[in-house]
GROMACS .gro file of C-alpha atoms in nm:
model
  305
    1MET     CA    1  -0.918   6.035  -3.118
    2SER     CA    2  -0.805   6.112  -2.762
    3LEU     CA    3  -0.602   6.410  -2.642
    4TYR     CA    4  -0.307   6.175  -2.579
    5ASP     CA    5  -0.306   6.062  -2.943
    6THR     CA    6  -0.342   6.419  -3.069
    7VAL     CA    7  -0.045   6.539  -2.862
    8LEU     CA    8   0.176   6.253  -2.981
    9GLY     CA    9   0.072   6.314  -3.340
   10ILE     CA   10   0.162   6.682  -3.313
   11ILE     CA   11   0.497   6.598  -3.150
   12PHE     CA   12   0.600   6.357  -3.425
   13LEU     CA   13   0.466   6.584  -3.698
   14SER     CA   14   0.670   6.873  -3.559
   15GLN     CA   15   0.980   6.655  -3.532
   16ILE     CA   16   0.945   6.537  -3.892
   17GLY     CA   17   0.877   6.888  -4.020
   18VAL     CA   18   1.177   7.040  -3.844
   19GLY     CA   19   1.403   6.753  -3.949
   20VAL     CA   20   1.301   6.754  -4.317
   21LEU     CA   21   1.330   7.133  -4.326
   22GLY     CA   22   1.680   7.115  -4.176
   23ASN     CA   23   1.805   6.846  -4.412
   24SER     CA   24   1.652   7.016  -4.715
   25SER     CA   25   1.809   7.346  -4.612
   26PHE     CA   26   2.149   7.182  -4.576
   27LEU     CA   27   2.122   7.031  -4.925
   28CYS     CA   28   2.018   7.369  -5.069
   29PHE     CA   29   2.303   7.548  -4.893
   30TYR     CA   30   2.547   7.282  -5.008
   31ALA     CA   31   2.428   7.309  -5.369
   32HIS     CA   32   2.459   7.688  -5.353
   33THR     CA   33   2.810   7.660  -5.209
   34LEU     CA   34   2.910   7.408  -5.474
   35PHE     CA   35   2.793   7.629  -5.761
   36SER     CA   36   2.946   7.945  -5.618
   37SER     CA   37   3.271   7.769  -5.529
   38PRO     CA   38   3.322   7.460  -5.751
   39ARG     CA   39   3.606   7.335  -5.530
   40SER     CA   40   3.442   7.059  -5.324
   41ARG     CA   41   3.571   6.922  -4.996
   42LEU     CA   42   3.674   6.563  -4.937
   43LEU     CA   43   3.394   6.471  -4.699
   44ASP     CA   44   3.113   6.636  -4.896
   45PRO     CA   45   2.986   6.306  -5.050
   46ILE     CA   46   2.949   6.156  -4.703
   47LEU     CA   47   2.769   6.463  -4.567
   48VAL     CA   48   2.528   6.463  -4.862
   49GLN     CA   49   2.461   6.091  -4.814
   50LEU     CA   50   2.405   6.145  -4.442
   51THR     CA   51   2.153   6.420  -4.518
   52LEU     CA   52   1.962   6.202  -4.766
   53THR     CA   53   1.965   5.914  -4.519
   54ASN     CA   54   1.833   6.140  -4.245
   55THR     CA   55   1.538   6.235  -4.464
   56ILE     CA   56   1.454   5.871  -4.538
   57VAL     CA   57   1.472   5.786  -4.167
   58LEU     CA   58   1.243   6.074  -4.074
   59LEU     CA   59   0.981   5.992  -4.337
   60SER     CA   60   0.982   5.613  -4.294
   61LYS     CA   61   0.976   5.616  -3.914
   62GLY     CA   62   0.781   5.932  -3.838
   63CYS     CA   63   0.506   5.948  -4.101
   64PRO     CA   64   0.344   5.614  -4.006
   65LEU     CA   65   0.325   5.723  -3.642
   66VAL     CA   66   0.171   6.058  -3.739
   67ASN     CA   67  -0.098   5.881  -3.942
   68PHE     CA   68  -0.156   5.633  -3.661
   69TYR     CA   69  -0.203   5.894  -3.388
   70PHE     CA   70  -0.421   6.117  -3.603
   71GLY     CA   71  -0.676   5.839  -3.629
   72ASN     CA   72  -0.583   5.657  -3.950
   73VAL     CA   73  -0.498   5.338  -3.758
   74TYR     CA   74  -0.523   5.081  -4.038
   75PHE     CA   75  -0.380   5.288  -4.320
   76LEU     CA   76  -0.104   5.030  -4.384
   77GLY     CA   77  -0.192   4.686  -4.509
   78SER     CA   78   0.043   4.393  -4.529
   79LEU     CA   79   0.226   4.532  -4.833
   80GLY     CA   80   0.252   4.876  -4.679
   81CYS     CA   81   0.404   4.735  -4.360
   82LYS     CA   82   0.660   4.538  -4.559
   83MET     CA   83   0.768   4.844  -4.756
   84VAL     CA   84   0.773   5.083  -4.460
   85PHE     CA   85   0.978   4.855  -4.238
   86TYR     CA   86   1.218   4.771  -4.517
   87PHE     CA   87   1.293   5.141  -4.565
   88GLN     CA   88   1.319   5.184  -4.188
   89ARG     CA   89   1.574   4.908  -4.147
   90MET     CA   90   1.765   4.993  -4.464
   91SER     CA   91   1.792   5.363  -4.375
   92ARG     CA   92   1.887   5.278  -4.016
   93GLY     CA   93   2.173   5.059  -4.137
   94LEU     CA   94   2.276   5.319  -4.391
   95ALA     CA   95   2.283   5.588  -4.121
   96ILE     CA   96   2.512   5.371  -3.906
   97CYS     CA   97   2.747   5.299  -4.198
   98THR     CA   98   2.753   5.662  -4.315
   99THR     CA   99   2.827   5.798  -3.968
  100CYS     CA  100   3.103   5.541  -3.929
  101LEU     CA  101   3.254   5.642  -4.264
  102LEU     CA  102   3.236   6.007  -4.164
  103SER     CA  103   3.425   5.944  -3.840
  104ILE     CA  104   3.694   5.722  -3.996
  105PHE     CA  105   3.764   5.945  -4.296
  106GLN     CA  106   3.775   6.253  -4.074
  107ALA     CA  107   4.030   6.076  -3.854
  108VAL     CA  108   4.238   5.999  -4.163
  109THR     CA  109   4.202   6.355  -4.295
  110ILE     CA  110   4.341   6.523  -3.982
  111SER     CA  111   4.610   6.262  -3.911
  112PRO     CA  112   4.953   6.429  -3.885
  113SER     CA  113   5.230   6.359  -4.134
  114SER     CA  114   5.426   6.171  -3.870
  115SER     CA  115   5.152   5.912  -3.811
  116ARG     CA  116   5.118   5.572  -3.974
  117LEU     CA  117   4.795   5.676  -4.144
  118ALA     CA  118   4.976   5.954  -4.332
  119LYS     CA  119   5.148   5.699  -4.556
  120HIS     CA  120   4.811   5.579  -4.686
  121LYS     CA  121   4.615   5.906  -4.658
  122VAL     CA  122   4.595   5.985  -5.030
  123ARG     CA  123   4.501   5.630  -5.120
  124VAL     CA  124   4.239   5.601  -4.845
  125LEU     CA  125   4.074   5.935  -4.920
  126LYS     CA  126   4.021   5.828  -5.281
  127LEU     CA  127   3.786   5.559  -5.146
  128ILE     CA  128   3.528   5.805  -5.009
  129SER     CA  129   3.288   5.800  -5.305
  130PRO     CA  130   3.319   5.421  -5.366
  131SER     CA  131   3.259   5.361  -4.995
  132CYS     CA  132   2.939   5.565  -5.005
  133LEU     CA  133   2.814   5.364  -5.303
  134LEU     CA  134   2.906   5.031  -5.145
  135SER     CA  135   2.726   5.124  -4.822
  136TRP     CA  136   2.404   5.174  -5.020
  137ILE     CA  137   2.441   4.841  -5.201
  138PHE     CA  138   2.534   4.655  -4.883
  139ASN     CA  139   2.240   4.780  -4.676
  140VAL     CA  140   1.990   4.734  -4.958
  141ILE     CA  141   2.093   4.369  -4.986
  142ILE     CA  142   2.124   4.259  -4.622
  143GLU     CA  143   1.779   4.390  -4.526
  144VAL     CA  144   1.589   4.200  -4.798
  145ASN     CA  145   1.460   3.953  -4.537
  146VAL     CA  146   1.271   4.224  -4.346
  147PRO     CA  147   0.951   4.212  -4.559
  148LEU     CA  148   0.923   3.837  -4.494
  149HIS     CA  149   0.860   3.900  -4.125
  150MET     CA  150   0.621   4.196  -4.150
  151THR     CA  151   0.247   4.196  -4.200
  152GLY     CA  152  -0.061   4.403  -4.122
  153SER     CA  153  -0.167   4.500  -3.773
  154LYS     CA  154  -0.283   4.234  -3.526
  155ARG     CA  155  -0.590   4.449  -3.471
  156ILE     CA  156  -0.701   4.346  -3.819
  157ASN     CA  157  -0.591   3.982  -3.810
  158SER     CA  158  -0.610   3.834  -3.459
  159SER     CA  159  -0.455   3.504  -3.572
  160HIS     CA  160  -0.102   3.648  -3.555
  161THR     CA  161   0.111   3.460  -3.302
  162GLY     CA  162   0.478   3.433  -3.218
  163GLY     CA  163   0.565   3.799  -3.272
  164PHE     CA  164   0.478   4.141  -3.135
  165GLU     CA  165   0.274   4.445  -3.228
  166VAL     CA  166   0.443   4.769  -3.333
  167LEU     CA  167   0.133   4.990  -3.320
  168TYR     CA  168   0.043   4.992  -3.690
  169CYS     CA  169   0.210   4.668  -3.805
  170TYR     CA  170   0.293   4.322  -3.676
  171ARG     CA  171   0.637   4.160  -3.669
  172LYS     CA  172   0.644   3.782  -3.691
  173LYS     CA  173   0.911   3.536  -3.578
  174VAL     CA  174   1.109   3.785  -3.376
  175LEU     CA  175   1.378   3.546  -3.256
  176LYS     CA  176   1.440   3.394  -3.600
  177GLU     CA  177   1.461   3.735  -3.761
  178VAL     CA  178   1.789   3.824  -3.592
  179THR     CA  179   2.057   3.766  -3.855
  180ILE     CA  180   2.433   3.769  -3.835
  181LEU     CA  181   2.509   4.037  -4.094
  182PRO     CA  182   2.300   4.327  -3.952
  183SER     CA  183   2.426   4.259  -3.601
  184LEU     CA  184   2.786   4.235  -3.719
  185ARG     CA  185   2.740   4.555  -3.920
  186ASP     CA  186   2.618   4.744  -3.615
  187ILE     CA  187   2.898   4.615  -3.393
  188LEU     CA  188   3.172   4.695  -3.645
  189CYS     CA  189   3.033   5.040  -3.727
  190VAL     CA  190   2.985   5.146  -3.365
  191GLY     CA  191   3.332   5.008  -3.287
  192GLY     CA  192   3.474   5.210  -3.576
  193MET     CA  193   3.304   5.525  -3.446
  194VAL     CA  194   3.446   5.471  -3.097
  195TRP     CA  195   3.798   5.411  -3.232
  196ALA     CA  196   3.786   5.712  -3.463
  197SER     CA  197   3.643   5.934  -3.190
  198GLY     CA  198   3.916   5.832  -2.948
  199TYR     CA  199   4.184   5.892  -3.211
  200ILE     CA  200   4.042   6.233  -3.300
  201ILE     CA  201   4.022   6.336  -2.934
  202VAL     CA  202   4.388   6.241  -2.883
  203LEU     CA  203   4.491   6.441  -3.191
  204LEU     CA  204   4.291   6.745  -3.079
  205TYR     CA  205   4.444   6.725  -2.732
  206ARG     CA  206   4.796   6.712  -2.875
  207HIS     CA  207   4.718   6.999  -3.110
  208GLN     CA  208   4.581   7.206  -2.824
  209ARG     CA  209   4.898   7.146  -2.622
  210LYS     CA  210   5.120   7.254  -2.912
  211VAL     CA  211   4.939   7.579  -2.985
  212GLN     CA  212   4.865   7.669  -2.625
  213HIS     CA  213   5.157   7.910  -2.600
  214ILE     CA  214   5.048   8.080  -2.924
  215HIS     CA  215   4.700   8.137  -2.787
  216ARG     CA  216   4.842   8.297  -2.478
  217THR     CA  217   5.047   8.552  -2.671
  218SER     CA  218   4.800   8.614  -2.954
  219LEU     CA  219   4.505   8.849  -2.932
  220SER     CA  220   4.309   8.640  -3.179
  221GLN     CA  221   4.210   8.290  -3.078
  222LYS     CA  222   3.999   8.193  -3.377
  223THR     CA  223   3.956   7.823  -3.436
  224SER     CA  224   4.070   7.694  -3.773
  225PRO     CA  225   3.805   7.551  -4.010
  226GLU     CA  226   3.964   7.205  -3.982
  227ILE     CA  227   3.935   7.205  -3.604
  228ARG     CA  228   3.577   7.336  -3.620
  229ALA     CA  229   3.482   7.059  -3.864
  230THR     CA  230   3.647   6.798  -3.643
  231GLN     CA  231   3.468   6.925  -3.333
  232THR     CA  232   3.138   6.919  -3.522
  233ILE     CA  233   3.189   6.558  -3.629
  234LEU     CA  234   3.279   6.459  -3.273
  235LEU     CA  235   2.958   6.621  -3.151
  236LEU     CA  236   2.760   6.443  -3.423
  237LEU     CA  237   2.915   6.111  -3.324
  238SER     CA  238   2.832   6.159  -2.957
  239ILE     CA  239   2.469   6.246  -3.039
  240PHE     CA  240   2.438   5.953  -3.279
  241VAL     CA  241   2.587   5.692  -3.044
  242SER     CA  242   2.378   5.818  -2.750
  243ALA     CA  243   2.052   5.813  -2.949
  244TYR     CA  244   2.141   5.476  -3.102
  245CYS     CA  245   2.211   5.310  -2.765
  246ILE     CA  246   1.897   5.449  -2.601
  247SER     CA  247   1.678   5.349  -2.896
  248CYS     CA  248   1.829   4.998  -2.909
  249GLY     CA  249   1.772   4.954  -2.537
  250PHE     CA  250   1.403   5.038  -2.563
  251THR     CA  251   1.365   4.825  -2.876
  252LEU     CA  252   1.522   4.517  -2.714
  253TYR     CA  253   1.302   4.562  -2.408
  254LYS     CA  254   0.997   4.577  -2.634
  255VAL     CA  255   1.105   4.261  -2.817
  256TYR     CA  256   1.182   4.042  -2.518
  257VAL     CA  257   0.927   4.168  -2.263
  258THR     CA  258   0.587   4.031  -2.357
  259HIS     CA  259   0.368   4.280  -2.173
  260SER     CA  260   0.558   4.596  -2.252
  261GLY     CA  261   0.346   4.896  -2.342
  262ASP     CA  262   0.320   5.089  -2.666
  263TRP     CA  263   0.499   5.380  -2.500
  264LEU     CA  264   0.828   5.196  -2.560
  265VAL     CA  265   0.775   5.220  -2.936
  266VAL     CA  266   0.699   5.592  -2.900
  267VAL     CA  267   1.010   5.666  -2.690
  268SER     CA  268   1.233   5.448  -2.907
  269THR     CA  269   1.113   5.616  -3.227
  270PHE     CA  270   1.136   5.967  -3.085
  271THR     CA  271   1.493   5.901  -2.967
  272ALA     CA  272   1.592   5.749  -3.302
  273LEU     CA  273   1.460   6.059  -3.483
  274CYS     CA  274   1.656   6.304  -3.266
  275PHE     CA  275   1.982   6.262  -3.459
  276PRO     CA  276   1.840   6.313  -3.813
  277THR     CA  277   1.648   6.615  -3.679
  278ILE     CA  278   1.939   6.786  -3.502
  279SER     CA  279   2.237   6.701  -3.724
  280PRO     CA  280   2.159   6.923  -4.029
  281PHE     CA  281   2.122   7.235  -3.813
  282LEU     CA  282   2.447   7.153  -3.637
  283LEU     CA  283   2.623   7.111  -3.971
  284ILE     CA  284   2.482   7.439  -4.106
  285HIS     CA  285   2.575   7.627  -3.790
  286ARG     CA  286   2.932   7.498  -3.779
  287ASP     CA  287   3.008   7.507  -4.152
  288THR     CA  288   3.188   7.836  -4.209
  289GLN     CA  289   3.212   7.783  -4.585
  290ILE     CA  290   2.834   7.766  -4.618
  291PHE     CA  291   2.791   8.085  -4.416
  292ARG     CA  292   3.055   8.275  -4.614
  293SER     CA  293   2.909   8.168  -4.947
  294CYS     CA  294   2.551   8.252  -4.852
  295CYS     CA  295   2.642   8.584  -4.690
  296ALA     CA  296   2.840   8.683  -4.999
  297SER     CA  297   2.545   8.613  -5.226
  298TRP     CA  298   2.305   8.804  -5.001
  299GLN     CA  299   2.534   9.107  -4.988
  300LYS     CA  300   2.582   9.134  -5.365
  301PRO     CA  301   2.233   9.276  -5.442
  302SER     CA  302   2.265   9.531  -5.164
  303LEU     CA  303   2.595   9.658  -5.307
  304HIS     CA  304   2.436   9.738  -5.642
  305SER     CA  305   2.130   9.901  -5.491
   0.00000   0.00000   0.00000
């Protein structure tokens, strides 16, 4: 095992560890907040689903690379490659759908009473939980063809032709694998994120203009929880779309350029794992309800002591 492999293994292991720790912490904080304050927020089901999806992405994409670079090159056989890549593609699609749902429902939530969305706000917000469930079912179904195109590494079976190596597995029939539904899903979801982000930015700009004179005369300029949540979601969307575009660019280059190096897989995977690693810490930092609930519980023992 070379120094290069050791360094990459440590990098991916650190990224997975930090990401899983962050997502687990967010779930623990959320559970604590839910029990201490049973009144849940509208977008909580989407945030919980996003956190679970982040964990699946981190484990399915990062763990195989850690094993590969720490010397266990052929740890996945044909069945292992089929399962790993199915979870990778399913969780990737689920992350796109969940982030899109988060952006659209947040746009509906903060829409003013004078807007067209206000007429359907109550009805639309009732669809949050069913939408989360349908996104799971949809992505589980449309990625069922992935195992058909995956097999063990070419280093084990040199007879593989017509595909390309992805370090520890081999993908066959690359051109025939591209299906309409996954591509359409990605286009619609990214388009929904862009529309919702633009709408939210316009609303925030108008809100800022209306309260500007209040901020000038008031000594306190604290941001409301709704605005903080909206700003957090906008930041999450920008990180997600940036990481998604960069990762897709490297992946497409790897697919269509025959002599591309393995470094493209490394960069593409590292970029794809940035969002599930960063997002839970951003949510914890910006969620005032979590901080208030946790601080209150930590202060109670000290009051009795």
